[in-house]
Coordinates of C-alpha atoms and ligand atoms in Angstrom, one line a residue:
M20 CA 36.5 -35.9 -36.6
P21 CA 34.6 -35.6 -33.3
D22 CA 36.5 -36.9 -30.3
I23 CA 34.7 -39.9 -28.7
R24 CA 36.3 -39.7 -25.3
I25 CA 33.8 -40.1 -22.5
W26 CA 34.8 -39.2 -19.0
D27 CA 32.4 -41.5 -17.1
P28 CA 30.9 -44.0 -19.6
V29 CA 29.2 -46.1 -16.9
H30 CA 27.0 -43.2 -15.9
E31 CA 26.9 -41.1 -19.1
C32 CA 25.9 -44.1 -21.3
M33 CA 23.6 -45.8 -18.8
G34 CA 20.4 -47.5 -20.1
R35 CA 17.4 -45.3 -19.5
D36 CA 15.6 -47.9 -17.3
Q37 CA 18.7 -48.3 -15.1
L38 CA 19.0 -44.5 -15.0
R39 CA 15.4 -44.0 -13.8
Q40 CA 16.0 -46.5 -11.1
L41 CA 19.1 -44.7 -9.9
Q42 CA 17.2 -41.4 -10.1
F43 CA 14.4 -42.8 -8.0
D44 CA 16.7 -44.1 -5.3
R45 CA 18.6 -40.9 -5.2
L46 CA 15.4 -38.8 -5.2
R47 CA 14.1 -40.7 -2.1
E48 CA 17.4 -40.0 -0.3
T49 CA 17.2 -36.3 -1.3
L50 CA 13.6 -35.9 -0.1
D51 CA 14.4 -37.6 3.2
R52 CA 17.4 -35.3 3.6
V53 CA 15.6 -32.1 3.0
Y54 CA 12.5 -33.1 5.0
H55 CA 14.5 -33.9 8.1
N56 CA 17.1 -31.1 7.8
V57 CA 15.6 -28.0 6.1
P58 CA 12.6 -26.5 7.8
C59 CA 11.5 -24.7 4.7
Y60 CA 11.1 -28.0 2.8
Q61 CA 9.4 -29.7 5.8
E62 CA 6.9 -26.9 5.8
K63 CA 6.3 -27.1 2.1
F64 CA 5.9 -30.9 2.1
R65 CA 3.5 -30.7 5.0
E66 CA 1.4 -28.1 3.3
A67 CA 1.3 -30.3 0.2
G68 CA 0.3 -33.3 2.4
F69 CA 3.4 -35.2 1.3
H70 CA 5.8 -37.3 3.2
P71 CA 9.0 -38.7 1.6
D72 CA 7.7 -42.2 2.1
D73 CA 4.9 -41.3 -0.3
L74 CA 7.2 -41.3 -3.2
K75 CA 6.4 -44.5 -5.1
C76 CA 7.6 -43.6 -8.6
L77 CA 9.5 -40.7 -10.2
D78 CA 6.2 -39.1 -11.4
D79 CA 5.2 -38.6 -7.8
L80 CA 7.6 -35.7 -7.8
E81 CA 4.9 -33.6 -9.5
K82 CA 3.0 -33.6 -6.2
L83 CA 5.6 -31.5 -4.6
P84 CA 5.7 -27.7 -4.7
F85 CA 8.4 -25.7 -6.4
T86 CA 11.4 -24.0 -4.9
D87 CA 12.4 -20.6 -6.2
K88 CA 14.7 -17.6 -5.5
E89 CA 12.1 -16.2 -3.1
D90 CA 12.5 -19.2 -0.8
L91 CA 16.3 -18.7 -0.8
R92 CA 15.8 -15.0 -0.1
R93 CA 13.5 -15.7 2.9
N94 CA 16.1 -18.2 4.3
Y95 CA 19.1 -16.0 3.7
P96 CA 21.9 -16.8 4.3
Y97 CA 22.1 -20.4 5.5
G98 CA 18.5 -21.5 6.1
M99 CA 18.4 -23.8 3.1
F100 CA 21.5 -25.8 4.1
A101 CA 20.8 -29.4 4.9
V102 CA 24.0 -30.0 6.9
P103 CA 25.6 -28.1 9.8
L104 CA 28.1 -25.4 8.7
R105 CA 31.0 -27.4 10.0
E106 CA 30.4 -29.8 7.1
V107 CA 30.3 -27.0 4.5
V108 CA 33.7 -26.5 2.9
R109 CA 32.9 -23.9 0.3
I110 CA 30.4 -21.1 -0.1
H111 CA 29.5 -19.3 -3.3
S112 CA 26.7 -16.9 -4.2
S113 CA 24.7 -15.5 -7.1
S114 CA 22.5 -12.4 -7.6
G115 CA 19.3 -12.3 -5.7
T116 CA 16.2 -10.4 -6.9
T117 CA 17.0 -7.6 -4.4
G118 CA 20.1 -6.3 -2.6
K119 CA 20.9 -9.7 -0.9
P120 CA 22.5 -12.4 -3.0
T121 CA 21.6 -16.0 -2.8
V122 CA 24.1 -18.2 -0.9
V123 CA 25.0 -21.8 -1.7
G124 CA 27.2 -24.3 0.1
Y125 CA 29.1 -27.4 -0.8
S126 CA 30.2 -30.3 1.4
R127 CA 33.4 -32.1 0.6
K128 CA 31.5 -34.7 -1.3
D129 CA 29.6 -32.0 -3.2
L130 CA 32.9 -30.5 -4.3
D131 CA 34.0 -33.9 -5.5
T132 CA 30.8 -34.4 -7.5
W133 CA 31.0 -30.9 -9.0
T134 CA 34.6 -31.5 -10.1
E135 CA 33.6 -34.8 -11.7
L136 CA 30.7 -33.3 -13.6
V137 CA 32.8 -30.4 -14.9
A138 CA 35.4 -32.9 -16.0
R139 CA 32.6 -34.7 -17.8
F140 CA 31.5 -31.8 -19.9
M141 CA 35.0 -30.5 -20.5
T142 CA 35.9 -34.0 -21.8
A143 CA 32.8 -34.0 -23.9
A144 CA 33.9 -30.7 -25.4
G145 CA 37.3 -32.3 -26.3
V146 CA 39.6 -31.2 -23.4
T147 CA 42.3 -33.7 -22.6
P148 CA 45.3 -33.9 -20.3
E149 CA 47.4 -32.4 -23.1
D150 CA 45.4 -29.1 -23.0
I151 CA 46.4 -25.8 -21.5
V152 CA 43.2 -24.4 -20.1
H153 CA 43.0 -20.6 -19.9
I154 CA 40.3 -19.6 -17.4
A155 CA 39.0 -16.0 -18.0
F156 CA 36.0 -16.1 -15.7
G157 CA 36.3 -14.0 -12.6
Y158 CA 37.5 -15.9 -9.5
G159 CA 35.3 -15.2 -6.5
L160 CA 31.8 -15.8 -5.4
F161 CA 30.7 -16.6 -8.9
T162 CA 30.8 -20.4 -9.5
G163 CA 32.2 -20.2 -13.1
A164 CA 36.0 -19.9 -12.5
F165 CA 36.4 -22.4 -9.5
G166 CA 34.0 -24.9 -11.2
L167 CA 35.9 -25.1 -14.4
H168 CA 39.3 -24.8 -12.6
Y169 CA 38.9 -28.0 -10.6
G170 CA 37.2 -29.9 -13.4
A171 CA 40.1 -29.1 -15.8
E172 CA 42.7 -30.1 -13.1
R173 CA 40.9 -33.4 -12.6
I174 CA 41.2 -34.2 -16.3
G175 CA 44.9 -33.5 -15.9
A176 CA 45.0 -30.4 -18.1
S177 CA 47.4 -27.5 -17.2
V178 CA 45.2 -24.8 -15.8
I179 CA 46.0 -21.0 -16.1
P180 CA 43.8 -19.3 -13.4
M181 CA 43.9 -16.0 -15.4
S182 CA 40.6 -14.5 -14.0
S183 CA 38.7 -11.8 -15.9
G184 CA 39.7 -8.4 -17.2
N185 CA 42.8 -6.9 -18.7
T186 CA 42.2 -8.2 -22.2
D187 CA 45.7 -7.3 -23.6
K188 CA 47.4 -9.3 -20.8
Q189 CA 45.0 -12.2 -21.5
L190 CA 46.1 -12.2 -25.1
M191 CA 49.7 -12.0 -24.3
I192 CA 49.5 -14.9 -21.8
M193 CA 47.4 -16.9 -24.3
Q194 CA 50.1 -16.5 -26.9
D195 CA 53.1 -17.0 -24.7
Y196 CA 51.8 -19.9 -22.6
R197 CA 50.2 -21.6 -25.6
S198 CA 46.7 -21.8 -24.2
S199 CA 44.7 -24.4 -26.1
A200 CA 41.3 -24.2 -24.4
L201 CA 39.6 -20.9 -23.5
V202 CA 37.0 -20.7 -20.7
C203 CA 34.9 -17.5 -20.4
T204 CA 31.5 -16.1 -21.5
P205 CA 30.8 -16.1 -25.2
S206 CA 30.6 -12.3 -25.2
Y207 CA 34.1 -12.0 -23.7
A208 CA 35.4 -14.4 -26.3
L209 CA 34.2 -11.9 -28.9
T210 CA 35.8 -9.0 -27.0
M211 CA 39.1 -10.9 -27.1
A212 CA 38.6 -11.4 -30.9
D213 CA 38.0 -7.7 -31.4
R214 CA 41.1 -6.8 -29.4
K215 CA 43.2 -9.3 -31.2
E216 CA 42.2 -8.0 -34.5
R217 CA 42.7 -4.4 -33.6
A218 CA 46.1 -5.2 -32.3
G219 CA 46.9 -6.9 -35.6
I220 CA 47.9 -10.1 -33.9
D221 CA 48.2 -13.0 -36.4
R222 CA 45.7 -15.8 -35.6
K223 CA 48.6 -18.3 -36.2
S224 CA 50.4 -17.0 -33.2
F225 CA 47.7 -18.7 -31.0
D226 CA 47.4 -22.4 -30.2
L227 CA 43.7 -22.1 -29.2
R228 CA 41.6 -24.9 -30.5
V229 CA 38.5 -25.1 -28.3
G230 CA 36.3 -22.8 -26.3
L231 CA 34.1 -23.7 -23.4
F232 CA 31.5 -21.0 -23.1
G233 CA 28.6 -20.5 -20.8
A234 CA 27.0 -18.4 -18.1
E235 CA 24.9 -16.4 -20.5
P236 CA 22.7 -17.0 -23.5
W237 CA 24.2 -16.9 -27.0
S238 CA 23.0 -17.7 -30.5
E239 CA 24.2 -20.1 -33.2
E240 CA 25.2 -17.0 -35.2
M241 CA 27.4 -15.9 -32.3
R242 CA 28.9 -19.3 -32.2
R243 CA 29.8 -19.1 -35.9
E244 CA 31.4 -15.7 -35.4
I245 CA 33.5 -16.8 -32.5
E246 CA 34.7 -19.9 -34.3
E247 CA 35.6 -17.9 -37.4
R248 CA 37.4 -15.1 -35.6
L249 CA 39.2 -17.2 -33.0
D250 CA 39.7 -20.2 -35.3
I251 CA 38.4 -22.6 -32.6
I252 CA 35.5 -25.0 -31.9
A253 CA 33.1 -23.2 -29.6
T254 CA 31.1 -25.4 -27.2
D255 CA 28.3 -24.4 -24.8
N256 CA 27.8 -25.4 -21.2
Y257 CA 25.1 -24.6 -18.7
G258 CA 24.5 -24.4 -15.0
L259 CA 23.3 -22.2 -12.2
S260 CA 24.7 -21.6 -8.8
E261 CA 21.6 -22.7 -6.9
V262 CA 21.7 -26.1 -8.6
M263 CA 25.6 -26.4 -8.5
G264 CA 27.2 -24.0 -10.9
P265 CA 28.6 -25.0 -14.2
G266 CA 28.4 -28.8 -14.7
V267 CA 24.7 -29.2 -14.9
A268 CA 24.8 -29.7 -18.7
G269 CA 27.3 -29.5 -21.5
E270 CA 27.6 -30.1 -25.2
C271 CA 29.5 -33.0 -26.7
Q272 CA 31.3 -32.5 -30.0
H273 CA 28.1 -33.2 -32.0
R274 CA 26.8 -30.0 -30.5
C275 CA 23.1 -30.8 -30.8
G276 CA 22.1 -29.7 -27.3
M277 CA 23.7 -29.9 -23.9
H278 CA 23.6 -33.3 -22.2
I279 CA 22.0 -32.8 -18.7
F280 CA 23.8 -35.0 -16.2
E281 CA 20.7 -36.8 -15.2
D282 CA 22.3 -39.2 -12.7
H283 CA 22.7 -36.0 -10.5
F284 CA 19.8 -33.8 -11.7
L285 CA 16.2 -34.6 -12.5
A286 CA 14.9 -32.3 -15.2
E287 CA 11.2 -31.3 -15.8
I288 CA 9.7 -28.8 -18.3
I289 CA 6.8 -26.9 -17.0
D290 CA 4.4 -24.2 -18.2
P291 CA 5.8 -21.1 -16.4
D292 CA 2.3 -19.7 -16.0
T293 CA 0.4 -22.7 -14.7
G294 CA 3.2 -24.8 -13.2
K295 CA 1.9 -27.9 -15.1
V296 CA 4.5 -30.4 -16.3
L297 CA 4.5 -30.4 -20.1
P298 CA 4.7 -33.4 -22.4
E299 CA 8.0 -34.5 -23.7
G300 CA 9.4 -32.3 -26.4
S301 CA 7.5 -29.1 -25.3
V302 CA 9.1 -25.7 -24.9
G303 CA 8.8 -24.5 -21.3
E304 CA 10.7 -23.6 -18.1
L305 CA 13.3 -26.0 -16.9
V306 CA 12.9 -27.2 -13.4
L307 CA 15.7 -29.1 -11.7
T308 CA 15.9 -31.3 -8.6
S309 CA 19.4 -32.3 -7.3
L310 CA 19.8 -36.0 -6.7
S311 CA 23.1 -36.2 -4.9
K312 CA 23.8 -32.9 -3.2
E313 CA 24.4 -33.0 0.6
A314 CA 24.9 -29.3 1.7
F315 CA 22.4 -27.5 -0.5
P316 CA 19.9 -29.9 -2.1
V317 CA 17.2 -28.3 -4.2
V318 CA 13.8 -29.9 -4.9
R319 CA 11.9 -28.7 -8.1
Y320 CA 14.0 -25.5 -8.4
R321 CA 12.5 -23.1 -11.0
T322 CA 15.5 -22.1 -13.1
R323 CA 13.3 -19.6 -15.1
D324 CA 15.3 -20.7 -18.2
I325 CA 13.1 -21.5 -21.2
T326 CA 14.2 -24.5 -23.2
R327 CA 13.2 -27.8 -24.7
L328 CA 14.5 -31.3 -23.9
D329 CA 15.4 -33.9 -26.5
Y330 CA 15.4 -37.5 -25.4
G331 CA 16.4 -38.8 -28.8
T332 CA 19.7 -40.8 -29.0
C333 CA 22.9 -38.8 -29.6
E334 CA 25.6 -40.1 -31.9
C335 CA 28.2 -39.6 -29.2
G336 CA 26.7 -42.6 -27.2
R337 CA 25.7 -40.6 -24.2
T338 CA 22.1 -41.5 -23.1
M339 CA 21.6 -38.3 -21.1
V340 CA 18.8 -36.0 -22.3
R341 CA 19.9 -32.9 -24.2
M342 CA 18.6 -29.4 -23.5
Q343 CA 18.5 -26.8 -26.3
K344 CA 20.2 -23.5 -26.1
T345 CA 18.0 -21.4 -23.7
M346 CA 15.4 -19.3 -25.5
G347 CA 14.8 -16.7 -22.8
R348 CA 13.7 -16.4 -19.2
S349 CA 10.3 -16.6 -17.6
D350 CA 11.3 -13.7 -15.2
D351 CA 12.9 -10.4 -15.9
M352 CA 16.5 -11.3 -15.0
L353 CA 19.1 -9.8 -17.4
I354 CA 22.6 -11.2 -17.9
I355 CA 25.0 -8.3 -18.6
K356 CA 28.6 -9.1 -19.3
G357 CA 27.9 -12.5 -17.7
V358 CA 26.6 -10.9 -14.5
N359 CA 23.0 -11.6 -13.5
V360 CA 21.0 -8.5 -12.9
F361 CA 17.5 -8.1 -11.7
P362 CA 15.7 -4.8 -12.5
T363 CA 14.5 -4.9 -8.8
Q364 CA 18.1 -4.5 -7.7
I365 CA 18.4 -1.3 -9.7
E366 CA 15.1 -0.1 -8.5
E367 CA 16.2 -0.5 -4.9
V368 CA 19.3 1.6 -5.5
L369 CA 17.4 4.3 -7.3
F370 CA 14.8 4.5 -4.5
Q371 CA 17.5 5.0 -2.0
M372 CA 18.9 8.1 -3.8
E373 CA 17.2 11.3 -2.9
G374 CA 16.0 13.1 -6.0
C375 CA 15.2 10.0 -8.1
E376 CA 11.6 9.5 -9.0
P377 CA 10.1 6.0 -9.2
H378 CA 10.2 6.0 -13.0
Y379 CA 13.0 4.5 -14.8
L380 CA 13.9 2.6 -18.0
L381 CA 16.8 0.2 -18.5
V382 CA 18.3 0.1 -22.0
V383 CA 20.5 -2.9 -22.7
D384 CA 22.6 -3.0 -25.9
R385 CA 25.7 -4.7 -27.3
V386 CA 28.3 -2.3 -28.7
N387 CA 31.4 -3.8 -30.3
N388 CA 30.4 -7.1 -28.7
V389 CA 30.3 -5.6 -25.2
D390 CA 27.1 -5.4 -23.3
T391 CA 26.0 -2.0 -22.2
L392 CA 23.4 -0.9 -19.6
E393 CA 21.9 2.5 -19.5
V394 CA 19.7 3.5 -16.7
Q395 CA 17.4 6.3 -17.6
V396 CA 15.9 7.8 -14.5
E397 CA 13.5 10.6 -13.9
V398 CA 14.7 13.1 -11.3
N399 CA 12.7 15.7 -9.5
E400 CA 12.7 19.3 -10.8
K401 CA 15.2 20.5 -8.2
I402 CA 17.9 18.1 -9.4
F403 CA 17.0 18.5 -13.1
F404 CA 17.4 22.2 -13.0
D405 CA 20.5 22.1 -10.8
E406 CA 23.8 23.3 -12.3
M407 CA 25.6 20.9 -14.6
K408 CA 28.3 20.3 -12.0
Q409 CA 25.8 19.2 -9.4
Q410 CA 24.0 17.0 -11.9
K411 CA 27.3 15.4 -12.8
A412 CA 28.1 14.7 -9.2
F413 CA 24.6 13.2 -8.7
V414 CA 25.0 10.9 -11.7
E415 CA 28.4 9.7 -10.5
A416 CA 27.0 8.9 -7.1
V417 CA 24.2 6.8 -8.6
E418 CA 26.6 5.1 -10.9
K419 CA 28.9 4.2 -8.1
R420 CA 26.1 2.8 -6.0
L421 CA 24.8 0.8 -8.9
A422 CA 28.3 -0.6 -9.8
S423 CA 28.8 -1.8 -6.2
T424 CA 25.4 -3.3 -5.9
L425 CA 25.2 -5.0 -9.3
G426 CA 28.9 -6.0 -9.8
V427 CA 28.7 -4.5 -13.3
G428 CA 28.8 -0.9 -14.5
A429 CA 25.9 1.1 -15.7
R430 CA 25.6 4.5 -17.4
V431 CA 23.1 6.7 -15.7
K432 CA 21.1 9.3 -17.8
L433 CA 18.9 11.8 -15.9
V434 CA 15.7 12.5 -17.8
E435 CA 13.1 15.2 -17.3
P436 CA 10.3 14.7 -14.9
T437 CA 7.4 12.8 -16.6
S438 CA 9.4 12.0 -19.7
I439 CA 9.4 8.2 -19.3
P440 CA 6.3 6.6 -20.8
R441 CA 3.6 5.6 -18.3
H442 CA 1.9 2.3 -18.8
E443 CA -1.5 1.3 -17.7
G444 CA -1.0 -2.3 -16.4
K445 CA 2.4 -3.8 -16.3
A446 CA 5.2 -1.2 -16.6
Q447 CA 7.7 -1.9 -19.4
R448 CA 11.0 -1.0 -17.8
V449 CA 13.5 -2.9 -19.9
I450 CA 14.5 -2.5 -23.6
D451 CA 16.9 -5.1 -24.6
R452 CA 18.4 -4.3 -28.1
R453 CA 20.8 -7.2 -28.1
K454 CA 20.1 -9.9 -30.7
L455 CA 20.6 -13.1 -28.7
Ligands
DLL6 O1 26.3 -18.8 -14.7 C1 27.0 -20.9 -13.8 C2 27.9 -21.1 -14.9 C3 29.1 -20.6 -14.9 C4 27.4 -21.8 -16.0 C5 30.0 -20.9 -16.0 C6 28.2 -22.0 -17.1 C7 29.5 -21.5 -17.1 P1 24.6 -18.2 -12.2 O2 25.5 -17.0 -12.1 O3 23.8 -18.6 -11.0 O4 25.5 -19.4 -12.6 O5 23.7 -17.9 -13.4 C8 22.7 -18.9 -13.8 O6 22.9 -18.1 -16.1 O7 19.9 -19.6 -14.9 C9 20.9 -19.0 -17.1 O8 19.9 -18.0 -17.1 C10 22.3 -18.4 -17.4 N1 23.2 -19.4 -18.0 C11 24.1 -20.1 -17.5 N2 24.7 -20.9 -18.5 C12 24.1 -20.6 -19.7 C13 24.2 -21.0 -21.0 C14 26.2 -19.6 -13.8 N3 25.1 -21.9 -21.4 C15 22.0 -18.4 -15.0 N4 23.3 -20.5 -21.9 C16 21.1 -19.5 -15.6 C17 22.3 -19.6 -21.5 C18 23.1 -19.6 -19.3 N5 22.2 -19.2 -20.3

C-alpha cells in the first residue's frame, strides 16, 4: 500500500490558484533581489527593457532572457551571488563546460529551505523517522550527499554518512547497521547488486526496503532491475546544483513523474532551438526560476534537460506538477558514474598535451553496470611511432590529467594520425552505447 505521509501538506497540496499567487509574490521578490544585487541580471534586464516593476502576471516572465552555464562561467566564482559572502554559509560546485567549475552558494535560510525540500521528497518516497538512511553519494563539492544527509536528519531518520567507493565495505555496513534506505546513483545501486550477488550474500541478510536514486538519467527497465535484484522500491529524484541540488523534484509512491516543488521553483518548457515557451504537455527543455533563494537566485535557468510536465492530478493528493524522467539533454553534457562531463573539458586537456592532435572520439559504454569512458585521440607521428614504453608513459600522463580534471577516470587509446573520421559540418565526437 502506498504510504500517504506528506511532509508539508499546506504547500504540497495547495490549490493551483493560491499557488500561482504565491509564485507571483515570490517571483517579484526574486526579480527585485537579482536586479539590485547581481550586475549580470541587471544588465540582462536592461537589455530586454524590463524592470522588476513591469511584472504584472506570471506570464510576463517570458519577457526575460534566459540564464545559462555560460553566464556562470563569465561571473566565476562569486559574480552571480546576490548577497555578500559574509551571508553565505555553504559553497558547492558542479562541472562547468571548461576547466572551471560553476560555483553556488547558500545563505542560512537557503540551507533551511534545501533541507525542508529534501525532507519533502524523501517523505514522499516513504522515508520515516524509523529508517536508517545509508548515503553512498560522495561527500564534497557535489550537492548530492550533503543535500540528502540534512533532509534525512530533518525527518528524524538515522543517517549513515558512508560516502562513495569501497563497495564491499558498503555492503558490510548495510548488513551490520541494518540500513533500510539507500541513497546513491541508480548505476551505483546496480554495482552494489552485482557485488552482492558475486559475493553470494543472501538478500535476506539486508533490511533495505527503499532506494532514493538520482543525479543521472535511468530508465524504467533499470528501475525494474534494481528493484528485483535489491528487493526494494526504487524512487527517482531530480535536481541540479545551479538551482539548489537535490530537492527540486521527487517521486511520490505512485511513481508517475517527479513532483516539482513549485512553491520554490517556477517551471517552464521551451523549445531548445527557438527558446519559445511550449504549450502545456509538450516535450522540451526544462527552464527553472528559483522563487525563494537568497544567495544564488536563478532566473530562467536553462537546465538543458529534456522532459514533459504533467499538470494532471496525482492520487497522492499533491498538487505540484510532475516532470517525467528526463529524455536526454539539449547540450552535449554526459553523466559518467554520476559525474557531469562536458566534451569541451576533455578537449581542453588534450590540447594542453604536446603530441595530441585536435581529433578525438569519446566512447561511452556501460560494462557490468559500470559506466566506462574511452578517449580515442590521434597523436602525431612522432609519438605514434615511439617505443611502447614511451607511448605507455604518454597514455598514463593523459589519463592522470583527465582524471584530475574530470573527477572520473577515462581510458586513453592512442590512434594513428588521420584515423578518426572527419565530418563536414558538425563533428561527431561522442558515441554513447549505454541504453538509458
Ligand atoms: O546531480 C543534483 C542531485 C544530486 C540530484 C543527487 C539528485 C540526487 P548536478 O551535479 O549539478 O546536480 O547535475 C545536474 O544531473 O541537469 C540532470 O542532467 C542530471 N540529473 C540529476 N538528477 C537526475 C535524475 C545533481 N533524477 C544534472 N534523472 C541535471 C536524470 C538527472 N538526470
